JSON list of C-alpha atoms in Angstrom, two decimals:
[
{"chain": "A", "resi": 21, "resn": "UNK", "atom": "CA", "xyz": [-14.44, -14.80, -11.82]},
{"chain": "A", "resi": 22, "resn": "UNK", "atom": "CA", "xyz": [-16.02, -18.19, -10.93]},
{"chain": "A", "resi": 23, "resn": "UNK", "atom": "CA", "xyz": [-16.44, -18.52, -7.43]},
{"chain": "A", "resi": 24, "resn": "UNK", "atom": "CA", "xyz": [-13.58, -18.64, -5.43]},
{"chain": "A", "resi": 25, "resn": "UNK", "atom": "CA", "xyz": [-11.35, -18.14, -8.20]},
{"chain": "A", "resi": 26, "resn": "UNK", "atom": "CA", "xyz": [-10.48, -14.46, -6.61]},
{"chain": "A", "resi": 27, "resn": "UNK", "atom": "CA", "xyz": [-9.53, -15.53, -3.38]},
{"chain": "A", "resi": 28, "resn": "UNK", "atom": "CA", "xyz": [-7.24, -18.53, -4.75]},
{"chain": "A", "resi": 29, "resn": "UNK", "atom": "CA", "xyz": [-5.74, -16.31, -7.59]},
{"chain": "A", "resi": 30, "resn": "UNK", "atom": "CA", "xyz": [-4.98, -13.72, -4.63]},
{"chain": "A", "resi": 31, "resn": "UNK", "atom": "CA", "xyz": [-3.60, -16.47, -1.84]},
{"chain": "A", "resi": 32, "resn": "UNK", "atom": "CA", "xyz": [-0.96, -17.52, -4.86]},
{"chain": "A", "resi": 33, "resn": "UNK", "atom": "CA", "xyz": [-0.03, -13.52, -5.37]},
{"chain": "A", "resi": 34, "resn": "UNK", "atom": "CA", "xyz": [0.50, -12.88, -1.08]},
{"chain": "A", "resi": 35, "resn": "UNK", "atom": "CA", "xyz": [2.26, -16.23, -1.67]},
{"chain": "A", "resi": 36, "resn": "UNK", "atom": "CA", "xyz": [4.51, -14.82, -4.22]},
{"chain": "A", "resi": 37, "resn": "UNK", "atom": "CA", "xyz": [5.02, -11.53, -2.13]},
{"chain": "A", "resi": 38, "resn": "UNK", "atom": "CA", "xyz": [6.47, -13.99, 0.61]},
{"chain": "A", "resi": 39, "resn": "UNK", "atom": "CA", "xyz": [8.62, -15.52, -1.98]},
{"chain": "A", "resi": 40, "resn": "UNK", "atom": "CA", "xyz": [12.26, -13.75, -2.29]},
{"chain": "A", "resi": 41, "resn": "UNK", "atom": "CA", "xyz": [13.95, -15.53, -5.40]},
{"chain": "A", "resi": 42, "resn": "UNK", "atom": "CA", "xyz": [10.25, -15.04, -7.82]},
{"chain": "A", "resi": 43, "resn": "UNK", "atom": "CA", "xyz": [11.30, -11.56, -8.83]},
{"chain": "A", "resi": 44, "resn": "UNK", "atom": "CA", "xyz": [8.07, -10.82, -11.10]},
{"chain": "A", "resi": 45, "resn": "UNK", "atom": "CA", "xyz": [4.70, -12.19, -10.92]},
{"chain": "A", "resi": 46, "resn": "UNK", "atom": "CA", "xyz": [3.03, -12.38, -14.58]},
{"chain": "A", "resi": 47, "resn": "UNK", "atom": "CA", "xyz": [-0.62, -12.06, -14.10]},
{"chain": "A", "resi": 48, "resn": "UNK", "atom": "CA", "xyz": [-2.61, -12.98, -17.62]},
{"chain": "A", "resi": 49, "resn": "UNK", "atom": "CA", "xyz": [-5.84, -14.01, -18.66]},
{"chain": "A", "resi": 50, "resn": "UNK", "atom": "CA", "xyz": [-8.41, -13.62, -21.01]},
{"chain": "A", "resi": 51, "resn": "UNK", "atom": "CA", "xyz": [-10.07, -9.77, -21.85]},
{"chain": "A", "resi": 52, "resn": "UNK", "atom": "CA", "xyz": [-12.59, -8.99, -19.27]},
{"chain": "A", "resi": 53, "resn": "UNK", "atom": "CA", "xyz": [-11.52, -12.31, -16.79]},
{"chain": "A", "resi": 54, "resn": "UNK", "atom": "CA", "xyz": [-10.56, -9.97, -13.87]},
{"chain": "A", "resi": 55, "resn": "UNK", "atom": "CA", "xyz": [-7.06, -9.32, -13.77]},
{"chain": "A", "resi": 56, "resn": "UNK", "atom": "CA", "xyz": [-7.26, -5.78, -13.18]},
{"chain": "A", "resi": 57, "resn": "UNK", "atom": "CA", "xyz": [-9.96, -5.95, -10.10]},
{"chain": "A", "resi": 58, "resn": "UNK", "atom": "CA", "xyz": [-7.58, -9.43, -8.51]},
{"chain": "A", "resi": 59, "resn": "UNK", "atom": "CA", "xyz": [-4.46, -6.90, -8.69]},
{"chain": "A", "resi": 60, "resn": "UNK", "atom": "CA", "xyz": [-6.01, -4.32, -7.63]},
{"chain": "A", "resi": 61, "resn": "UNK", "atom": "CA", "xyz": [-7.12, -5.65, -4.70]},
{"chain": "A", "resi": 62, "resn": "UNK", "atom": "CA", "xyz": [-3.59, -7.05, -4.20]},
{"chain": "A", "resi": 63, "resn": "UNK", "atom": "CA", "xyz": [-2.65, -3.67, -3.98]},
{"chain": "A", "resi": 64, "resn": "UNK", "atom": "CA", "xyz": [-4.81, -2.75, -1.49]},
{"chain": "A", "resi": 65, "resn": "UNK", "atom": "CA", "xyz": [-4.05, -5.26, 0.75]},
{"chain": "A", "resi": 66, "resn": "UNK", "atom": "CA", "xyz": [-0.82, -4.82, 0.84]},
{"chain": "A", "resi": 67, "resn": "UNK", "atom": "CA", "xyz": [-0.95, -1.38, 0.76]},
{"chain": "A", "resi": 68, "resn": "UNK", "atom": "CA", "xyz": [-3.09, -1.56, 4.33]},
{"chain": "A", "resi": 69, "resn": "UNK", "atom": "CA", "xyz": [-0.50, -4.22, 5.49]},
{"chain": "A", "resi": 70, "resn": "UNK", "atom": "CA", "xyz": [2.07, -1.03, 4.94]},
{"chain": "A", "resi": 71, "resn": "UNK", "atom": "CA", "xyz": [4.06, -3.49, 2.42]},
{"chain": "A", "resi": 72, "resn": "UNK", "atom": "CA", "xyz": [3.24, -2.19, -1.14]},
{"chain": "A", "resi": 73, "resn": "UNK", "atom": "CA", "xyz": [6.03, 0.55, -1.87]},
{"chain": "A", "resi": 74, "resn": "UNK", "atom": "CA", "xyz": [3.92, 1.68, -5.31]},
{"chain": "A", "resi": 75, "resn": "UNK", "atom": "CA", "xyz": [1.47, 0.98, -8.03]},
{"chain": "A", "resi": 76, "resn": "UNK", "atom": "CA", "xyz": [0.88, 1.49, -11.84]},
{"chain": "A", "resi": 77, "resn": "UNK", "atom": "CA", "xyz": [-1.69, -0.13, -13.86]},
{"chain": "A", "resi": 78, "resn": "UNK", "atom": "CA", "xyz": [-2.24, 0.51, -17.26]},
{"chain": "A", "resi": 79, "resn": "UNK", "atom": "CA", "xyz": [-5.30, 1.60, -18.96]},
{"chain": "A", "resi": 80, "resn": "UNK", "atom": "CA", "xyz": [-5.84, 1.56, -22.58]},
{"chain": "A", "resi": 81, "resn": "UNK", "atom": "CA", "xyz": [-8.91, 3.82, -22.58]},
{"chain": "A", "resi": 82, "resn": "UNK", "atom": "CA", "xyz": [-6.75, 6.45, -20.81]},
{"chain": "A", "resi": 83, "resn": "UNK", "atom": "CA", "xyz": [-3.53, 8.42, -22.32]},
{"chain": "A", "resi": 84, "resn": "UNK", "atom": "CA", "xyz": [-2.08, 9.33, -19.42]},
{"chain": "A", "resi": 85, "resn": "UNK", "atom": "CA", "xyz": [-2.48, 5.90, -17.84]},
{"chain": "A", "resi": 86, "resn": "UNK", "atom": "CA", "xyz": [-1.25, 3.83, -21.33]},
{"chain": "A", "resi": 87, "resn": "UNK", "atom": "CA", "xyz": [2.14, 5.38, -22.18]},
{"chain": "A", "resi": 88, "resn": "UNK", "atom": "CA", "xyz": [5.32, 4.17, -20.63]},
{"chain": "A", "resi": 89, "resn": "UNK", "atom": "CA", "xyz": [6.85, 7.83, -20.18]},
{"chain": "A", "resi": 90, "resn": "UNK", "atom": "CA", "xyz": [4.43, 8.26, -17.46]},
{"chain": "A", "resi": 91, "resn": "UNK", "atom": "CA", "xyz": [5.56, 4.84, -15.44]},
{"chain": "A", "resi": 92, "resn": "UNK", "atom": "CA", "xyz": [8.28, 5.26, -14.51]},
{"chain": "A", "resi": 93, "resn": "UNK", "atom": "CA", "xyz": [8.12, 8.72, -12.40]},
{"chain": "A", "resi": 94, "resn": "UNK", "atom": "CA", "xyz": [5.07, 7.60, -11.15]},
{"chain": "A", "resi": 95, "resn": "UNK", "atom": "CA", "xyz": [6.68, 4.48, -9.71]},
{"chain": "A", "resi": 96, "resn": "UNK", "atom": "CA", "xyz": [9.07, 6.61, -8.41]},
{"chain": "A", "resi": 97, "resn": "UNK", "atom": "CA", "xyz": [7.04, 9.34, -6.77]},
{"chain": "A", "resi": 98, "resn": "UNK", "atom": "CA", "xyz": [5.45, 7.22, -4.88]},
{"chain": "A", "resi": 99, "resn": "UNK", "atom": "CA", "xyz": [8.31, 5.00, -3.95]},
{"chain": "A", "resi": 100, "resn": "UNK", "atom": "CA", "xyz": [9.56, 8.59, -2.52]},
{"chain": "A", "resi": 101, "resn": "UNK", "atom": "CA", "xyz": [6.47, 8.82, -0.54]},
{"chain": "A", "resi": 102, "resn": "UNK", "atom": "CA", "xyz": [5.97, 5.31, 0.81]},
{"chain": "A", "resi": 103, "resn": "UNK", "atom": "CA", "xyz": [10.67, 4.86, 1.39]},
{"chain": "A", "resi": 104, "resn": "UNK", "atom": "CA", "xyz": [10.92, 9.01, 2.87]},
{"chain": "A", "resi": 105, "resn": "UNK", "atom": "CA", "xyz": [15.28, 7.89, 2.06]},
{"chain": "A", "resi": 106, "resn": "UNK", "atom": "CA", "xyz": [14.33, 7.89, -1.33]},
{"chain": "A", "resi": 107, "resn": "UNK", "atom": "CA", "xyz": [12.99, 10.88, -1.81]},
{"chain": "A", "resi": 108, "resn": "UNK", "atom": "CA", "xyz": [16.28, 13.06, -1.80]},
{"chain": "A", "resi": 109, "resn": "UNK", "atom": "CA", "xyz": [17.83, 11.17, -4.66]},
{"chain": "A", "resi": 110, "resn": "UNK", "atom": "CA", "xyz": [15.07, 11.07, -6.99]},
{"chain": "A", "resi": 111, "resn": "UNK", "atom": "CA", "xyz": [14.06, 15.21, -6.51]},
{"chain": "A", "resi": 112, "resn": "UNK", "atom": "CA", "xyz": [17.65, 15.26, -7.90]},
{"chain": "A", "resi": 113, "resn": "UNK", "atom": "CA", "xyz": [17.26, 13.38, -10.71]},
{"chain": "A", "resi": 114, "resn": "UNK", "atom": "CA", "xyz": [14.00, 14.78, -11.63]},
{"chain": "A", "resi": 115, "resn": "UNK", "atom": "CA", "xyz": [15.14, 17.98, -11.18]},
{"chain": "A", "resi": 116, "resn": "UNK", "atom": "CA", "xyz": [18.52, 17.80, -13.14]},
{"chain": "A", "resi": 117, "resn": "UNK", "atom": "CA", "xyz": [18.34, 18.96, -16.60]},
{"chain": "A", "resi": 118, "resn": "UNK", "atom": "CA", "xyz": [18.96, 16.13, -18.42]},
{"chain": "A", "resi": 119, "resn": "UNK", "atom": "CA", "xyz": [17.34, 13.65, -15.37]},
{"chain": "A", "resi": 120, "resn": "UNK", "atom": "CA", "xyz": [15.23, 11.49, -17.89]},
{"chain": "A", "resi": 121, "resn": "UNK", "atom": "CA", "xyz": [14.67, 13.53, -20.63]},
{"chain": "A", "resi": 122, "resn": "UNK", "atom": "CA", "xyz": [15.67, 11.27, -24.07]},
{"chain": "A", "resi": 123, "resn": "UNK", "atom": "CA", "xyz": [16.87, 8.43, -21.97]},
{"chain": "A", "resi": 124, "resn": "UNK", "atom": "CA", "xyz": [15.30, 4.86, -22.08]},
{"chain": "A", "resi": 125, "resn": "UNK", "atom": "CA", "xyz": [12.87, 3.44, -19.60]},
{"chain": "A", "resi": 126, "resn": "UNK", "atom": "CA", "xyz": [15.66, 0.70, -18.54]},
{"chain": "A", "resi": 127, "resn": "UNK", "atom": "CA", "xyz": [17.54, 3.39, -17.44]},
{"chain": "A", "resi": 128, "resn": "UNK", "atom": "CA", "xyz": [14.74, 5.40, -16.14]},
{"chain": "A", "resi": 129, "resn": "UNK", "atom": "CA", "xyz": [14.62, 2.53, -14.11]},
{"chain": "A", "resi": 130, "resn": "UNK", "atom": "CA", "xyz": [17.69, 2.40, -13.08]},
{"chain": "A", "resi": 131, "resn": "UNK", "atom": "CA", "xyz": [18.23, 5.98, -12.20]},
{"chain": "A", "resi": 132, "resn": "UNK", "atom": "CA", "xyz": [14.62, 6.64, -10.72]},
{"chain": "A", "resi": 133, "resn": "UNK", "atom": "CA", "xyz": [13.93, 3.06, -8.73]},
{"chain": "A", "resi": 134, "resn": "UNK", "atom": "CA", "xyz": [16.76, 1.17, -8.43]},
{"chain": "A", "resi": 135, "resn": "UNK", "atom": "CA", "xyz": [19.98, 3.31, -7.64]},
{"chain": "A", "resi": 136, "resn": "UNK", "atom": "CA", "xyz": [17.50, 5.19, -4.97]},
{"chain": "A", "resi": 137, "resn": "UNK", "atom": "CA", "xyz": [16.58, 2.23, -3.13]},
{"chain": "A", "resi": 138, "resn": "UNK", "atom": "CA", "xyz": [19.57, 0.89, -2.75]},
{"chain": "A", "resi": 139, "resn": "UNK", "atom": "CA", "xyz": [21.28, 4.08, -1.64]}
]
């Protein structure tokens, strides 16, 4: 990054944390311009402010971290973790037979994330 690029890229993101009708944040750039080190360290800070419920980046170079299949419980185990009232309704789901086997990642989403946080 040129210098203090980071640090203004990363004062608009806790900006957009703040911000309650900017539902999704698109972060983009050029190969090899940062993106994954500035959200990264998003995540940490907010993580250490105890505000960052979970975390998935993807990674071509690694199989289990480049496939969709894998996002959504992993969004969900640790939304379990980090929201302890979640954690009964997704063990259900995962644990059902047909919990999220064959069904899409919308309602993955739905069933895993969503409905549990709002119960």
């Amino acid at each position: 990054c040129l210098p203090g690029t980071r640090k203004i890229v990363l004062e608009k993101i806790m900006a957009w944390v703040q911000d309650t009708t900017q539902h999704v944040l698109w972060l983009c750039g050029p190969v090899g311009c940062g993106k994954s080190a500035i959200a990264q360290t998003a995540a940490e800070e907010l993580d250490r402010q105890g505000r960052l419920a979970a975390s998935f980046f993807f990674f071509r170079g690694s199989p289990a971290r480049s496939r969709m299949s894998n996002f959504v419980v992993t969004l969900a185990s640790q939304i379990a973790v980090a929201v302890p009232a979640t954690r009964s309704y997704v063990d259900a789901i995962l644990e059902s037979p047909n919990g999220t086997q064959g069904v899409s990642v919308s309602t993955q989403i739905q069933k895993l994330v969503l409905q549990p946080l709002q119960a």
